[in-house]
Steps between C-alpha positions, in 0.01 A plus 500: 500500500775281483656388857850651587595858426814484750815351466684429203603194397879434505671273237889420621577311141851399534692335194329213390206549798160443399326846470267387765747403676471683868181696500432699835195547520300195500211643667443719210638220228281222598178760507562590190559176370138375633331883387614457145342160490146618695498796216549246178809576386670856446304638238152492658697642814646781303150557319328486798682777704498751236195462513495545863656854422292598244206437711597722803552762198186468403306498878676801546465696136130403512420622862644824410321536182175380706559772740644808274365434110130405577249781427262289720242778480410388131561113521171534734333742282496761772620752269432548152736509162539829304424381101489871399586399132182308485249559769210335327649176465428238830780519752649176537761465774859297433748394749750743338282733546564445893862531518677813593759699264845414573577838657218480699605161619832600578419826671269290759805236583711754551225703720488171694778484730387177674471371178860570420635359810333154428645526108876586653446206752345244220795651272810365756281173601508432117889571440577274793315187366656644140814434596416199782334371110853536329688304795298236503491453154896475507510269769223238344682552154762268743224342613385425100905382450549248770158341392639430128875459548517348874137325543492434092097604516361698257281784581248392234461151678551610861134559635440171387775386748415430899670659768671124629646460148646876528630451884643144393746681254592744707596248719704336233681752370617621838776200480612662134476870593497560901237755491540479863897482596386379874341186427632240288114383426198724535180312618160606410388589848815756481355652165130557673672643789671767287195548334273549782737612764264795619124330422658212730486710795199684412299156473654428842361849670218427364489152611602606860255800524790734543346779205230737632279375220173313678244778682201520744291724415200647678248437235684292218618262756835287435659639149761427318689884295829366300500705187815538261576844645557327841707214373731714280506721810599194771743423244631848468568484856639163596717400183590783233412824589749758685598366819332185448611162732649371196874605415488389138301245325652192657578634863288600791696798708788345751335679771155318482628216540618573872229526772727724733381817307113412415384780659725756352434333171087475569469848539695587206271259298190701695653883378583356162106371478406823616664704265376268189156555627552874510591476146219297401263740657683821311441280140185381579306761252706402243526136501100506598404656157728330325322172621168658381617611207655137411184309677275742235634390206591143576147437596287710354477332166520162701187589694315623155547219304503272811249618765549178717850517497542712822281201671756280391763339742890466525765352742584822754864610508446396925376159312752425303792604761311276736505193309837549318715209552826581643750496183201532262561681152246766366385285244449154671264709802332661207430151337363347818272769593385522125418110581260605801373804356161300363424303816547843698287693317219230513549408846444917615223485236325222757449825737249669250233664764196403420352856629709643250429261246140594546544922458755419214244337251202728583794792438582381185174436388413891578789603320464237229102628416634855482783403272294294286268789432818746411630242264122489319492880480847475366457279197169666437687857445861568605473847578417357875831492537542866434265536794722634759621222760298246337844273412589558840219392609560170283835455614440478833214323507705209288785544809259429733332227362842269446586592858199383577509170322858485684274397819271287382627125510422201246203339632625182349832476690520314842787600651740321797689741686714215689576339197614827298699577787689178541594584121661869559689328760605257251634793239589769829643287712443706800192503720411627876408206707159605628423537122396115432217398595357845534484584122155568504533779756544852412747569715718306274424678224534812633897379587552329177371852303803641664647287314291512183377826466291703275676646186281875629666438878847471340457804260351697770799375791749576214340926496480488911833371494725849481243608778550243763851364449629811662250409796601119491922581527447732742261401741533131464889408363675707724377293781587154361917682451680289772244149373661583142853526610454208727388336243784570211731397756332165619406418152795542273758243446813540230531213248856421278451675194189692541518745797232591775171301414202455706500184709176449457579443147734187538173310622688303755236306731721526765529870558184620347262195483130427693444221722171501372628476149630141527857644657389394856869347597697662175529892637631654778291857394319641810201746405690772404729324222205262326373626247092494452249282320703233437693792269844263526396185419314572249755715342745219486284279333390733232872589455589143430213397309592825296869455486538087479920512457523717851674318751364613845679522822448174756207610702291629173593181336434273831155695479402439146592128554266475799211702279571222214531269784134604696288505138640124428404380809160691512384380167571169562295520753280639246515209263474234805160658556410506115441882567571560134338792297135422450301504207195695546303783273686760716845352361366527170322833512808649663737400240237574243523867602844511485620399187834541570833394499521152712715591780168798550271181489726309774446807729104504393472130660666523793254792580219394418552154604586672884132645432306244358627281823440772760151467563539121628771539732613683830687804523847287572408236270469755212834633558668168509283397162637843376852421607485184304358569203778812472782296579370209251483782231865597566593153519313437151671812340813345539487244162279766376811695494752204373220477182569869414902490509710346217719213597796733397461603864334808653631386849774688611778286588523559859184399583519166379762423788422402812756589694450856405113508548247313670288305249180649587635847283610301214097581400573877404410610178772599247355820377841671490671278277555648143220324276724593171767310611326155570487334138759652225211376258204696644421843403473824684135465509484185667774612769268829533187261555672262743607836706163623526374130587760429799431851620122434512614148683754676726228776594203190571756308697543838744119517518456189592774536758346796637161330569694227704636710689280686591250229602846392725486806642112477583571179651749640743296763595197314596785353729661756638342906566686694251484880438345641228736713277256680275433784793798542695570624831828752595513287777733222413889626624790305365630498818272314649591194303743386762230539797314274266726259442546497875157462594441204305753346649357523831203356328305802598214634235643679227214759384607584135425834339272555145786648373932516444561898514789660613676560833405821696690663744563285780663564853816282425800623398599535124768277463312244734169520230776414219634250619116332571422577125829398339648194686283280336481659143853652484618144579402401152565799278759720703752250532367349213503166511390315197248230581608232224854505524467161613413374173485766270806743342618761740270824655279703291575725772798690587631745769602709257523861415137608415399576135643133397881630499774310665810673629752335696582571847116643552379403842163324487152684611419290839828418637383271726471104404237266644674219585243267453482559140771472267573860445703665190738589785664218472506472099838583363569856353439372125114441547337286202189655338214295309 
C-alpha cells in the first residue's frame, strides 16, 4: 500500500499564493512524491491497488468456498453419484458435480461460528483499507497535479524520468512556490531526510546492535530473525503507533530529549512493549493463517510451474537494512543489490557439498528411471492416468528431480570465491572485516546467508513470524527500553526546516565517523557515537556521487577532498611503477563473460587483475598492488566521465570553484542533472539514454570507491587491532568513552571491544553519564553550530522550535553555549536559513 494514511495535507492559498504554496506535511509530501514515481505514474498505482483489494476479496471468498461448498467426499470418489434417470449409462464424475447446493452451503457457514468470526474480522480489515484506498487516492490525485502543473512532467513520460531529475525540480520550484515557508532553499539532503526520517534511525539501530534481532541458539548457532511482522512492529512502537517516542511526523517527544527522566521514560517504553506483545500474542491465530493462506496461493503455482524456485535466493530484509546507506531511497538500494544478486548467488553456489552432490544424482536417477517408465506406459495408453495416484506419483517424482538438479553444480565451471566476493563488495558496499581473505571458509558463508538467504527460509520465517514476534518483544525488547531511549536522546539533532532527524543521517565524520575509516584526526566520536563498518563514510560518498549539486558541510567536504586527494597520490604511485592493468587471457576471459556495459568491465579488471597478480606476491604486497590498481581505475574514470557529458555542462556550478570545494571532489559524477535540459536540439530519447548512462557511471564510480576503501581500511587494520563488528558484544558502555580517552592519554593500553552497543546501567549518577555522552556530541548538534559557516551561507542547523517551525521569543533546546565554538547564541534574533 501506498505510504502515509495520517495527516492531511494543508494548503494555506492566500490571494495570488501558489497552491503549493505552504504544505505541512513534508514528510508525507515528499514520500509521495518519490512513491508515485517508484509505481510509474498514477494509473498503474491506481490499477495496481484495486487490484490489491480485489485480491484479499478473493483469498477470502475462495477459502470460504474451499471450506463450506466442497462436497470433498465425491471429488475423491469416496462416494458415489445417484444417475437414477439413467443407471445403465457409465458414471462419469464433473467438478459441478462436487459442489454443494447453495442452501447447503449457507446452512454450514452459518453452523460455523469460528468461521463467522474470521468473515466479520476479514469484513472490517477490508472496509478499513476501503476507505485507507479512497484517501490515498485523493491525496496522490494532488500528488498527479503538482507533477503536471508545478513539476510540468507528464505521467505518460515520468517512469522514464530519474529520481535526480525529479529532486532537482523540486528544488527549483521551491524559490517560485515555498513549498516549505522555513527555508528559503530546500537542499536535497533535506528532501531524503523527510523521506526517510524513520528508516534513518532504524539503519542506525541496526548499525549499533541496539534491535534484539541477532540470536544464539543451542543447535542453530548464531541467527539472524527480522521478518516484516517485526519491523512494522519496531516501527509501531518507536515512531507511529499510540504512545510512540515520536510526537508527530517531524518531532521526537520534548521529554526524550532530557536525560533527567530516562528512567521514568524507560519503563514506560518497557509497559508499552509489553502490552504490544500481549496483543500480538491474542492475534496471533489470525494473522498466522492469514500468512498461510497468502503463502498458499502466492506460491503454490510458483512452486508447480517452478520447482527450483524455492531453492532460489534473495537479499534478507536483515540484509538489506544492514547494508542500506544512510539517506538511501527504496529504489537506488533495490538497484544495487539487483547489481550483486548474480555474483551472490554464484559465489554461495561455490559451497555445493560434494556428499550431497553425490546422493543428489543417484536420487534423481532413481526417480528419473521410475518416471521414465510412467511416461512410456502413458503414451502407450492414457488410461494410466486414471490409475489412482499414478499423476501423483508423476508429479512428485518431476519435483524431486529439479530439486535435485538444484544441487548438482556445472562440472565445467571453476569457480573463485575471493574473487566473486571482492565483486559483491563492489555492488554491496558493506563487508565484515574477517570476511576477506577467508572467502573460501564456510563460516563466511554461513554469515553472508544471513544475509542472502533462501527464498524457502524467508517464506517459512515470514509463517513463524506471528509465533515468535510476541516472544522476541517481550523477552528480548523490553530489556534493551532504557538503550532505546538513550539512544533517541543521544542520537537526534533538529535541523532548520526539517524537524528531529537522526544524526546519524547528516554523515558528519566528526561526530559519527571511524578512525579506521580514513577519519583518524577528522572526528571527535568515542565508541558509542561512531557508527559501524565504515557506515559514515561511505554514506557520504555515495550521497555525493548520487547527488553531484549537494554542497556538504566543511568536515564532509574536507573529507571527500582528502579521498580525491589519497587516490591521486596512490595511483601515481601506481603509474611511477607502470602497475597498469595487465593484459592477460584472464582480462580477456573476464570481460568476455561479461558483456556488459563498460563501467561493469572497469570493475571486471580491477578484480581480476588483483587475482591474476596474487599468486606472485606477499600478503602486504597484494594489498598495496590492490590499492593501486583501484585507485588508478578511479583515477581513469575520471575523463571516462568528461567523454560521456555534453560540453553544455553536466557540472554543477559549485563544484567548479575552488574556494567552495577542494579539487579532489570536482571528479563526482553528474547523474542528477536533468538530461532533457542539456541540448534544446536533442530529443527526449537521447536525454532518457544519457540519464540511464551517467547513472550507470555514477553507480561504477561508488563501486569503485567502495573497493578503495575498503582495501584502506584493511590496511589500517593490519596496523592497528581493531574489533570485529559482525558479532557484537553488550559490552561496549558509552560511558566508558571518557575512561578511554583518558587512558590513552596516559599512554596506557587501550583494549578495544568487537563491538559499539549501548550503555548499561552503570554506578554513576544520571546526570554525570549525560554529561560523558553528550559534551562531545551535543557540542556539535545541541548548540548547533554549523561547521562551514566559515565559508559557506549560514547554518543548516538551527535552535529552533522542533518540527522545522520558527516562533519568536522560543528559548533554544540546550541553553548552554560552548564557548569554544561559535554558537547560535550569539547570532542575532533574525537567523538566516539556506
Amino acid at each position: 500500500s501506498p505510504p502515509g494514511g495520517g495527516d492531511l495535507l494543508v494548503h494555506v492559498p492566500e490571494g495570488a499564493k501558489s497552491p503549493w504554496h505552504h504544505i505541512e506535511n513534508l514528510d508525507l509530501f515528499f514520500s509521495r512524491i518519490s512513491f508515485c514515481r517508484t509505481r510509474n505514474g498514477f494509473t498503474c498505482m491506481l490499477i495496481g491497488e484495486i487490484f490489491e483489494l480485489m485480491q484479499f476479496i478473493f483469498v477470502v471468498a475462495f477459502t470460504t468456498f474451499l471450506i463450506s461448498c466442497v462436497d470433498y467426499d465425491i471429488l475423491f470418489a469416496n462416494k458415489a453419484l445417484n444417475h437414477s434417470q439413467h443407471p445403465t449409462e457409465p458414471i462419469k464424475v464433473t467438478l459441478p458435480d462436487a459442489f454443494l447446493p447453495p442452501n447447503v452451503c449457507s446452512a454450514r457457514i452459518q453452523a460455523n461460528s469460528f468461521l463467522i468470526c474470521i468473515l466479520v474480522i476479514a469484513g472490517v480489515f477490508w472496509i478499513h483499507r476501503l476507505v485507507k484506498f479512497i484517501y490515498n487516492i485523493c491525496c496522490y490525485w494532488e500528488i498527479h497535479s503538482f507533477y503536471i502543473n508545478a513539476l510540468k512532467i507528464p505521467m505518460s513520460t515520468l517512469p522514464y524520468y530519474t529520481w535526480q531529475e525529479v529532486q532537482a525540480r523540486i528544488v527549483q520550484i521551491q524559490k517560485e512556490h515555498q513549498i516549505c515557508i522555513h527555508k528559503k532553499e530546500l537542499t536535497e539532503l533535506d528532501i531524503y531526510h523527510r523521506i526517510l526520517r524513520f528508516k534513518n534511525y532504524m539503519v542506525a539501530m541496526v548499525n549499533k546492535s541496539l534491535l534484539p534481532i541477532r540470536f544464539r541458539l543451542p543447535l542453530l548457532g548464531d541467527t539472524v530473525f527480522y521478518t516484516r511482522g517485526l519491523k512494522y512492529n519496531f516501527e509501531l512502537i518507536f515512531f507511529w503507533g499510540p504512545g510512540s517516542l515520536f510526537e508527530n511526523e517531524w518531532s521526537l517527544k520534548a521529554e526524550y530529549k532530557r536525560a533527567g527522566n530516562r528512567l521514568e521514560l524507560a519503563e514506560k517504553l518497557s509497559t508499552r512493549i509489553l502490552w504490544i506483545g500481549i496483543a500480538n500474542f491474542l492475534l496471533c491465530p489470525l494473522i498466522l493463517i492469514w500468512q498461510i493462506l497468502y503463502a498458499f496461493f502466492s506460491y503454490t503455482e510458483i512452486l508447480k510451474r517452478e520447482p527450483g524456485s524455492l531453492g532460489a535466493r534473495c537479499w534478507s530484509l536483515y540484509g538489506r537494512c544492514y547494508l542500506r546507506h544512510f539517506n538511501e531511497l527504496d529504489h537506488e538500494l533495490h538497484s544495487r543489490l539487483s547489481k550483486g544478486y548474480k555474483p551472490a548467488s554464484k559465489y554461495m553456489n561455490c559451497f555445493i557439498s560434494p556428499l550431497l552432490t553425490i546422493v543428489a544424482k543417484n536420487v534423481a536417477f532413481f526417480a528419473g528411471s521410475i518416471l521414465a517408465v510412467l511416461i512410456a506406459l502413458t503414451i502407450y495408453d492414457e488410461d494410466v492416468l486414471a490409475v489412482e495416484h499414478v499423476l501423483t506419483t508423476v508429479t512428485l517424482l518431476g519435483v524431486g528431480i529439479t530439486v535435485c538438479r538444484s544441487f548438482i553444480p556445472d562440472q565445467h565451471l571453476v569457480f573463485c570465491p575471493e574473487q566473486l566476493l571482492r565483486v559483491i563488495l563492489a555492488h554491496i558496499h558493506y563487508m565484515p572485516d574477517h570476511w576477506q581473505g577467508n572467502a573460501h571458509r564456510y563460516e563466511t558463508r554461513d554469515e553472508f546467508a544471513q544475509l542472502f538467504q533462501y527464498k524457502a527460509v524467508f517464506i517459512l520465517e515470514e509463517l513463524l513470524s506471528p509465533i515468535i514476534t510476541p516472544l522476541i518483544l517481550i523477552i528480548c525488547l523490553r530489556p534493551k527500553s532504557l538503550d532505546i531511549v538513550d539512544f533517541f536522546r543521544n542520537f537526534t539533532v533538529e535541523v532548520v526546516g526539517v524537524g528531529d532527524t537522526c544524526s546519524f543521517a547528516q554523515m558528519d565524520v566528526r561526530q559519527h565517523g571511524h578512525p579506521a575509516w580514513m577519519s583518524a584526526g577528522k572526528t571527535e566520536a568515542s565508541i558509542y557515537q561512531q557508527a559501524e563498518d565504515g557506515k559514515t563514510e561511505l554514506s557520504l560518498m555515495h550521497f555525493a556521487i548520487t547527488n553531484p549539486k549537494w554542497q556538504p558541510p566543511r568536515e564532509s567536504t574536507a573529507f571527500i577532498g582528502f579521498l580525491k586527494e589519497r587516490v591521486h597520490r596512490d595511483s601515481s604511485v601506481a603509474l611511477a611503477q607502470q602497475a597498469v592493468l595487465p593484459e592477460n587471457a584472464l582480462f580477456s576471459s573476464i570481460q568476455s563473460l561479461q558483456s556488459e556495459s563498460e563501467p561493469h568491465s572497469l570493475i571486471a579488471n580491477v578484480i581480476a587483475g588483483s587475482s591474476a597478480l596474487g599468486f606472485h606476491m606477499s600478503r602486504d604486497g597484494q594489498a598495496s598492488r590492490h590499492l593501486s590498481e583501484v585507485a588508478s581505475a578511479l583515477r581513469s574514470f575520471s575523463p571516462l566521465q568528461s567523454a560521456q557529458q555534453p560540453s553544455s555542462g553536466f557540472q554543477a556550478s559549485g563544484r567548479d570553484g575552488e574556494g567552495a570545494q577542494p579539487r579532489g571532489a570536482s571528479a563526482m559524477t553528474a547523474s542528477g542533472a536533468d538530461a532533457r535540459t542539456v541540448s534544446s536540439g536533442s530529443s527526449a530519447w537521447e536525454g532518457q539514454l544519457q540519464s540511464m548512462i551517467l547513472s550507470e557511471y555514477a553507480s561504477t564510480e561508488m563501486s569503485l570507491h567502495a573497493l578503495y576503501m575498503h582495501e584502506l581500511h584493511k590496511q589500517h587494520a593490519q596496523l592497528e587491532p581493531e574489533r570485529h563488528t559482525w558479532h557484537r558484544r553488550e559490552s561496549d558502555e558509552s560511558g566508558e568513552s571518557a575512561h578511554e580517552e583518558l587512558d590513552t592519554q596516559r599512554g596506557g593500553p587501550v583494549p578495544i571491544p568487537r563491538s559499539a552497543s549501548y550503555p548499561f546501567s552503570s554506578p554513576r549518577q544520571p546526570a554525570e553519564e549525560t554529561a560523558t555522552l553528550q559534551t562531545g556530541f551535543q557540542r556539535r548538534y545541541g548548540g548547533i553550530t554549523d561547521p562551514g559557516t566559515v565559508h559557506r551561507a549560514p547554518s543548516h542547523f538551527s535552535r529552533l522550535p522542533l518540527g522545522g517551525w520558527a516562533e519568536d521569543g522560543q528559548s533554544a533546546r540546550h541553553p548552554e553555549p560552548v564557548p569554544e565554538e561559535s554558537s547560535e547564541d550569539e547570532l542575532p534574533p533574525q537567523i538566516h536559513k539556506v
